[in-house]
Short mmCIF file of C-alpha atoms in Angstrom, two decimals:
data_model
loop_
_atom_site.label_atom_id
_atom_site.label_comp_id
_atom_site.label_asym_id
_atom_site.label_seq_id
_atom_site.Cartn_x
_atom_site.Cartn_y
_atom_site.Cartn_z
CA UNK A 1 -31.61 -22.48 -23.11
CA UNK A 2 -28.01 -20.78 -24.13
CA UNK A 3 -26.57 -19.27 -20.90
CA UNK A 4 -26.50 -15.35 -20.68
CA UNK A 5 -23.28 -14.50 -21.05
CA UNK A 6 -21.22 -12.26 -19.11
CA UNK A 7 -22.34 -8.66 -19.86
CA UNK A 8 -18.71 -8.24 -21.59
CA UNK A 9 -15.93 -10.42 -21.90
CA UNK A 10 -14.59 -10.39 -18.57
CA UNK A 11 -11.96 -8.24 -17.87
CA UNK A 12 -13.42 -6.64 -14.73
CA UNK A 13 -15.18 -9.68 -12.75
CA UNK A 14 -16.98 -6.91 -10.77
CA UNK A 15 -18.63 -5.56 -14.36
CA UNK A 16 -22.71 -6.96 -13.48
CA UNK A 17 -25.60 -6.35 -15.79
CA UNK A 18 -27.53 -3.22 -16.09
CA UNK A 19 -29.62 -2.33 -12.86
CA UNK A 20 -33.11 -1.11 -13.93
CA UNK A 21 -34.23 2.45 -14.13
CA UNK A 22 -37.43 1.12 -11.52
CA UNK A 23 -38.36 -1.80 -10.21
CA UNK A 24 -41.12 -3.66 -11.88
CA UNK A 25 -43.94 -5.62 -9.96
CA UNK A 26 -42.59 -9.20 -9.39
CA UNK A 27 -45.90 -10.26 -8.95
CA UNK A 28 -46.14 -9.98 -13.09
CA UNK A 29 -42.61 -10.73 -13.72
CA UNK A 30 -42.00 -13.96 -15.74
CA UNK A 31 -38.84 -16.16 -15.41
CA UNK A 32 -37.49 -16.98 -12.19
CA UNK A 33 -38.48 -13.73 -10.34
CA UNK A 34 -42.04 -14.39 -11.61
CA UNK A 35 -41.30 -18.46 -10.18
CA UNK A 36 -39.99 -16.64 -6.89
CA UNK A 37 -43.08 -14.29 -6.64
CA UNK A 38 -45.64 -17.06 -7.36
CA UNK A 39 -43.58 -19.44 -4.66
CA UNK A 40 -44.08 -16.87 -1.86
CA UNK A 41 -40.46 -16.69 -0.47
CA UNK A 42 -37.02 -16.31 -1.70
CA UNK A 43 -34.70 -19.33 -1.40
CA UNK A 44 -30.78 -18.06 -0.46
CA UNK A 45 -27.68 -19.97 0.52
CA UNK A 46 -25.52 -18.83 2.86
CA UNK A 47 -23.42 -19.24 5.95
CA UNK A 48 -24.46 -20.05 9.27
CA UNK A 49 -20.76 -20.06 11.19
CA UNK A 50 -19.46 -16.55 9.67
CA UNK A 51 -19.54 -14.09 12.74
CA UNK A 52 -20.55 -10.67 11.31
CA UNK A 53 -21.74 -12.09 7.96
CA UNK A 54 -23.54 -15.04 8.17
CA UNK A 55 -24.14 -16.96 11.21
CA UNK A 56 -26.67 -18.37 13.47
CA UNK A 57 -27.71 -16.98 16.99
CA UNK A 58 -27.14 -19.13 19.65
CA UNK A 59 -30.00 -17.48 22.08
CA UNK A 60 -32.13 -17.34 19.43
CA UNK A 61 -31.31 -19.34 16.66
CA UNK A 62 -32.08 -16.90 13.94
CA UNK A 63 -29.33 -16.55 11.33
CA UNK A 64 -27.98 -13.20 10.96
CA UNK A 65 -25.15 -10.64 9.92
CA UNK A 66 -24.52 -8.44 7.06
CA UNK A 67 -25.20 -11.11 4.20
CA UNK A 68 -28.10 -12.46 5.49
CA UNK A 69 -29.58 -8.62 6.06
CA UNK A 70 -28.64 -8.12 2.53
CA UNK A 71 -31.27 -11.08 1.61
CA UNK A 72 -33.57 -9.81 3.57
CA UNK A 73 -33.49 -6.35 1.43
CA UNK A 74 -33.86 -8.42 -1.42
CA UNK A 75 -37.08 -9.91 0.09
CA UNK A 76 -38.46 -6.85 1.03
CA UNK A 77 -38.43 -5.74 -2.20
CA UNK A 78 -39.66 -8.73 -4.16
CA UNK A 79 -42.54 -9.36 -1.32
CA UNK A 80 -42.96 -6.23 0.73
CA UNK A 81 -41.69 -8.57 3.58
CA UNK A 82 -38.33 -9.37 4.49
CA UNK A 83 -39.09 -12.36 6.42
CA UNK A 84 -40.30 -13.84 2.89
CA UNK A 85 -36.83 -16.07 2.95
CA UNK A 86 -36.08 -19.89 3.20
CA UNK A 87 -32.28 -19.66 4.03
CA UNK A 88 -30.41 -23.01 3.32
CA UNK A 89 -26.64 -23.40 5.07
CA UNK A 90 -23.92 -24.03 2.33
CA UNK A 91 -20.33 -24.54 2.70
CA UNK A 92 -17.84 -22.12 0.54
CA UNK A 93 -17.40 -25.17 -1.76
CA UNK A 94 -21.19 -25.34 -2.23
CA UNK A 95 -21.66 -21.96 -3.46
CA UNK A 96 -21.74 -22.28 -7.03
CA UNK A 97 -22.94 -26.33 -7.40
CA UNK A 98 -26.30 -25.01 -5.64
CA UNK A 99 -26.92 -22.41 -7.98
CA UNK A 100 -26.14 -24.36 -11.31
CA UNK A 101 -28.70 -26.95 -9.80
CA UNK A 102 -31.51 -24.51 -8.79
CA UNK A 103 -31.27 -25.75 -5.30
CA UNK A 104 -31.35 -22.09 -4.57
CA UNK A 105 -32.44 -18.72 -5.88
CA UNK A 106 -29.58 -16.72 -4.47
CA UNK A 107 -26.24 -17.08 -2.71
CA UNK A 108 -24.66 -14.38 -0.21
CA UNK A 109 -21.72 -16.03 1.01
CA UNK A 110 -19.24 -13.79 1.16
CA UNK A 111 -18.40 -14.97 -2.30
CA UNK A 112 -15.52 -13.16 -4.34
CA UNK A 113 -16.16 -11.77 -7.68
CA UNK A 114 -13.79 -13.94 -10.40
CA UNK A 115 -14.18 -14.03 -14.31
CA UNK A 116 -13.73 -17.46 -13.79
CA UNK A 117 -16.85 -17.63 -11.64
CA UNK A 118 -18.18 -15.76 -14.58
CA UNK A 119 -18.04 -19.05 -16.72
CA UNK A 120 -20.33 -20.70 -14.33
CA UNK A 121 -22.78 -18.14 -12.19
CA UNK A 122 -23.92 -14.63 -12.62
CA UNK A 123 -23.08 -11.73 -10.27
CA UNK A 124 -24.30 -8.80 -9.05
CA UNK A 125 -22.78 -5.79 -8.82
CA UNK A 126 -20.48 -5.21 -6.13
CA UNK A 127 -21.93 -5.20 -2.62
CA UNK A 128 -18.99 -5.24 -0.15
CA UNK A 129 -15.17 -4.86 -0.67
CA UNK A 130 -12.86 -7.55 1.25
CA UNK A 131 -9.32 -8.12 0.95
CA UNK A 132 -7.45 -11.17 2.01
CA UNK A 133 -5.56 -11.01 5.14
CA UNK A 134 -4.16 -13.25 7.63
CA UNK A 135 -5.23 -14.41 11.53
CA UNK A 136 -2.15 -15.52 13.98
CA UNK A 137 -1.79 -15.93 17.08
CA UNK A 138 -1.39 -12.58 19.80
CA UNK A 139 2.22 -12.19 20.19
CA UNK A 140 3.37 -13.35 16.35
CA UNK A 141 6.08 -11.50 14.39
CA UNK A 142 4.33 -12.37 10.85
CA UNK A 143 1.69 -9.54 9.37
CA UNK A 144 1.61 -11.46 6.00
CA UNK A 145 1.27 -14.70 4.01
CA UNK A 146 4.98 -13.75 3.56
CA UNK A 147 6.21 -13.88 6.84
CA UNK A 148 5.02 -17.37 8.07
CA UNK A 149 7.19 -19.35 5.84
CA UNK A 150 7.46 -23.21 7.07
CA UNK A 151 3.79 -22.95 9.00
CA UNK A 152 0.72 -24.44 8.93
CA UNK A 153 -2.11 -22.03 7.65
CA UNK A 154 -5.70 -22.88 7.00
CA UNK A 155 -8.37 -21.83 4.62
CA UNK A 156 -11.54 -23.69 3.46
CA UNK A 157 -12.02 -25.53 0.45
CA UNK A 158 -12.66 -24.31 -2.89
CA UNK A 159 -12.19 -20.63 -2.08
CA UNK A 160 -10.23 -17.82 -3.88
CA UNK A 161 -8.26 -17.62 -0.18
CA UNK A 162 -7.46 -21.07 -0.56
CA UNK A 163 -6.18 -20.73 -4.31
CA UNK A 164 -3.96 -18.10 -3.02
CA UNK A 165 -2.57 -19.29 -0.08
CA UNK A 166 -1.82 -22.41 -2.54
CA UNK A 167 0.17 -20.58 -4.67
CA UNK A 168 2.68 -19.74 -1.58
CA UNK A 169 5.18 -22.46 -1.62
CA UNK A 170 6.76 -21.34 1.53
CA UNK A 171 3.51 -22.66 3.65
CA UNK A 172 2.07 -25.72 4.28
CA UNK A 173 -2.02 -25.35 2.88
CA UNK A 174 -4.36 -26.83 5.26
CA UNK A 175 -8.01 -27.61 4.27
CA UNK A 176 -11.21 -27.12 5.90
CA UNK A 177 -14.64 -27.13 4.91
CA UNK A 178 -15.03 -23.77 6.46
CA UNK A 179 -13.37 -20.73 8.73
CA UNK A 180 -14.37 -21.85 11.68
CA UNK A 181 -13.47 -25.45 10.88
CA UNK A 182 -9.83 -23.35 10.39
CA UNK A 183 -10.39 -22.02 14.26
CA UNK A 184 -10.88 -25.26 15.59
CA UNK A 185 -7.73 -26.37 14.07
CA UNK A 186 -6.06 -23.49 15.44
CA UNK A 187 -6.77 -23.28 19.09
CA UNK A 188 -5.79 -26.99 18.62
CA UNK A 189 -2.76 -26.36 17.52
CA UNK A 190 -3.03 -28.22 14.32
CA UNK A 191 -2.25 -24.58 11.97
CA UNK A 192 -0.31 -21.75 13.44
CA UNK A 193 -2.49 -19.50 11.22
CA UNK A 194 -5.59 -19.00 9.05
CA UNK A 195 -6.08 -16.93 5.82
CA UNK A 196 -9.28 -15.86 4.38
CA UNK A 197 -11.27 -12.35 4.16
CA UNK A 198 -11.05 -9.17 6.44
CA UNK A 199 -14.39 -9.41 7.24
CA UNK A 200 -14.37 -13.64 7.83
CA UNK A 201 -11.10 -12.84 10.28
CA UNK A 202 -12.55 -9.95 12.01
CA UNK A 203 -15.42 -12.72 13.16
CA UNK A 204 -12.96 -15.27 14.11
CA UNK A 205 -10.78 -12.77 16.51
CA UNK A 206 -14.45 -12.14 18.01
CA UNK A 207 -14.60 -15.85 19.07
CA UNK A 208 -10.66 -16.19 20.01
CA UNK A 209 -9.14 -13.93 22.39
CA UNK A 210 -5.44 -15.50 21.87
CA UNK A 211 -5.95 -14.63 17.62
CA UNK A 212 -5.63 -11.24 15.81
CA UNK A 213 -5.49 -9.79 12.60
CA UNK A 214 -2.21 -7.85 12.28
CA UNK A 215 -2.14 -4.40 10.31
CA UNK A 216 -1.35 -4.44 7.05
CA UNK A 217 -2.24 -4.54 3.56
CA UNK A 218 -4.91 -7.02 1.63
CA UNK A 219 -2.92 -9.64 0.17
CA UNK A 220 -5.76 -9.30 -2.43
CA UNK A 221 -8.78 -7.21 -3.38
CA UNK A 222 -12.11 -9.09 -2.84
CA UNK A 223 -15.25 -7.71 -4.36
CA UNK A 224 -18.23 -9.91 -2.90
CA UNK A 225 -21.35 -10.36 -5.34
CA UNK A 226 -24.43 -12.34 -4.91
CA UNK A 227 -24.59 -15.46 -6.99
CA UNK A 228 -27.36 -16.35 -9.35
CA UNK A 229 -27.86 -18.92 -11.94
CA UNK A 230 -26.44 -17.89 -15.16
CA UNK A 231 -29.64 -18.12 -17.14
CA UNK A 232 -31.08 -15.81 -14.31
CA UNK A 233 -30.35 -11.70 -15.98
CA UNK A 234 -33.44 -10.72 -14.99
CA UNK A 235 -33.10 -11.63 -11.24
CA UNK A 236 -29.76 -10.19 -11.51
CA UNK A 237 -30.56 -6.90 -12.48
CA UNK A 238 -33.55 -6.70 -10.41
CA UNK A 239 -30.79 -7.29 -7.28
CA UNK A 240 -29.06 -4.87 -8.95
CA UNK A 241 -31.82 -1.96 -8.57
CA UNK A 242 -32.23 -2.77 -4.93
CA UNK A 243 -28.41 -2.81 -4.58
CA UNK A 244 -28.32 0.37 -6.06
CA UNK A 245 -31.38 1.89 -4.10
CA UNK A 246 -29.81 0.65 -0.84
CA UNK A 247 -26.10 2.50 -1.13
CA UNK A 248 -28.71 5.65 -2.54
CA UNK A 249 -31.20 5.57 0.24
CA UNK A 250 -28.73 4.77 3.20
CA UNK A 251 -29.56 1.28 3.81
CA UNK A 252 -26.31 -0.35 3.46
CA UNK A 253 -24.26 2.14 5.32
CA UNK A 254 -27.03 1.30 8.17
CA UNK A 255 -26.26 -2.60 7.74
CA UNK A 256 -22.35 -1.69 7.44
CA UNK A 257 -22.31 0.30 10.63
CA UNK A 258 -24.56 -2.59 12.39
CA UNK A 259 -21.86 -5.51 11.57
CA UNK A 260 -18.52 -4.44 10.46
#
């Protein structure tokens, strides 16, 4: 099949398909909604070490945080249920590989809008707005990428935080498969500080007394969109209806106010 293509030529990565003036019975939806429906449960990667977004429970072992309540929506709609979801745990550099191979139906993963993520996934529209920052330890000078020249910083793998902390050649970039892979390395010792998203950070400082997020500006603007295969409009503007129901009806200022 030829891949649906962007819904322009990307000049605005955060530009998704249409949303849908209602939202049609996925029980007699064909495509992948209509595979979805007929499977019983939605299949979504995400994070399971994100505080606040995506991560599991240690007294109960249920994943949760604003992603995965964000899936859940999207089961309740499809199902009437929003326990209706198989969640599978992804890194950041799995995020679009498990799409293009249908190993999922969905990924919320904090992932950033890009047109070059354009080339290879679909988006939704717009569901949370990040902006890069940086995580030192209590007591630092440095509020910026900027101001830790000759240091050690961390971000994971294959991540937009990564591809910008790589183009700072005042800073050693250190690798990890993920942000709290980063926070080990840091209450180590091994990085003197970690770069990534507001909302990632805000998780870590949660888990590290000695770390905090100084004031000041995003480095970057972050738009996060769920990922879908790029063959997948249909699913994609069906996400986009219950996207746009949920900022309309309340919803995601209740999930906003319950995690960040």
């Amino acid at each position: 099949t030829t891949p649906a293509a962007p819904p322009v030529a990307c000049t605005n990565a955060t530009t998704s398909y249409d949303a849908l003036a209602t939202l049609p019975n996925a029980a007699g939806a064909t495509g992948r909604l209509g595979e979805i429906a007929r499977r019983g449960y939605l299949i979504a990667g995400v994070s399971a070490d994100t505080l606040l977004l995506g991560s599991r429970n240690p007294l109960t072992g249920q994943l949760e945080g604003f992603d995965i309540d964000i899936v859940h929506e999207l089961a309740r709609a499809i199902f009437g249920d929003p326990s209706k979801v198989q969640f599978t745990v992804i890194t950041a550099s799995q995020r679009i590989p498990v799409l293009q191979n249908r190993t999922v139906d969905v990924v919320a993963r904090n992932m950033t809008m890009t047109c070059a993520r354009w080339q290879d996934i679909a988006f939704s529209t717009e569901y949370y707005h990040s902006g890069q920052k940086v995580l030192v330890r209590k007591g630092s000078t440095a509020k910026s990428l900027n101001d830790l020249a000759g240091q050690r910083v961390c971000a994971p793998n294959g991540t937009s935080s990564m591809a910008k902390l790589k183009e700072s050649t005042s800073v050693t970039a250190v690798g990890s498969d993920t942000h709290t892979g980063c926070l080990v390395l840091f209450q180590q010792g091994k990085v003197d500080a970690i770069t990534g998203d507001d909302t990632v950070l805000a998780g870590l400082v949660a888990q590290d007394p000695y770390a905090e997020v100084p004031a000041s500006d995003p480095i970057t603007a972050e738009p996060y969109g769920l990922g879908f295969n790029k063959d997948d409009k249909a699913l994609v503007q069906y996400a986009n209806t219950v996207l746009a129901q949920m900022r309309a009806d309340g919803r995601w200022t209740t999930l906003y106010d319950r995690w960040l």
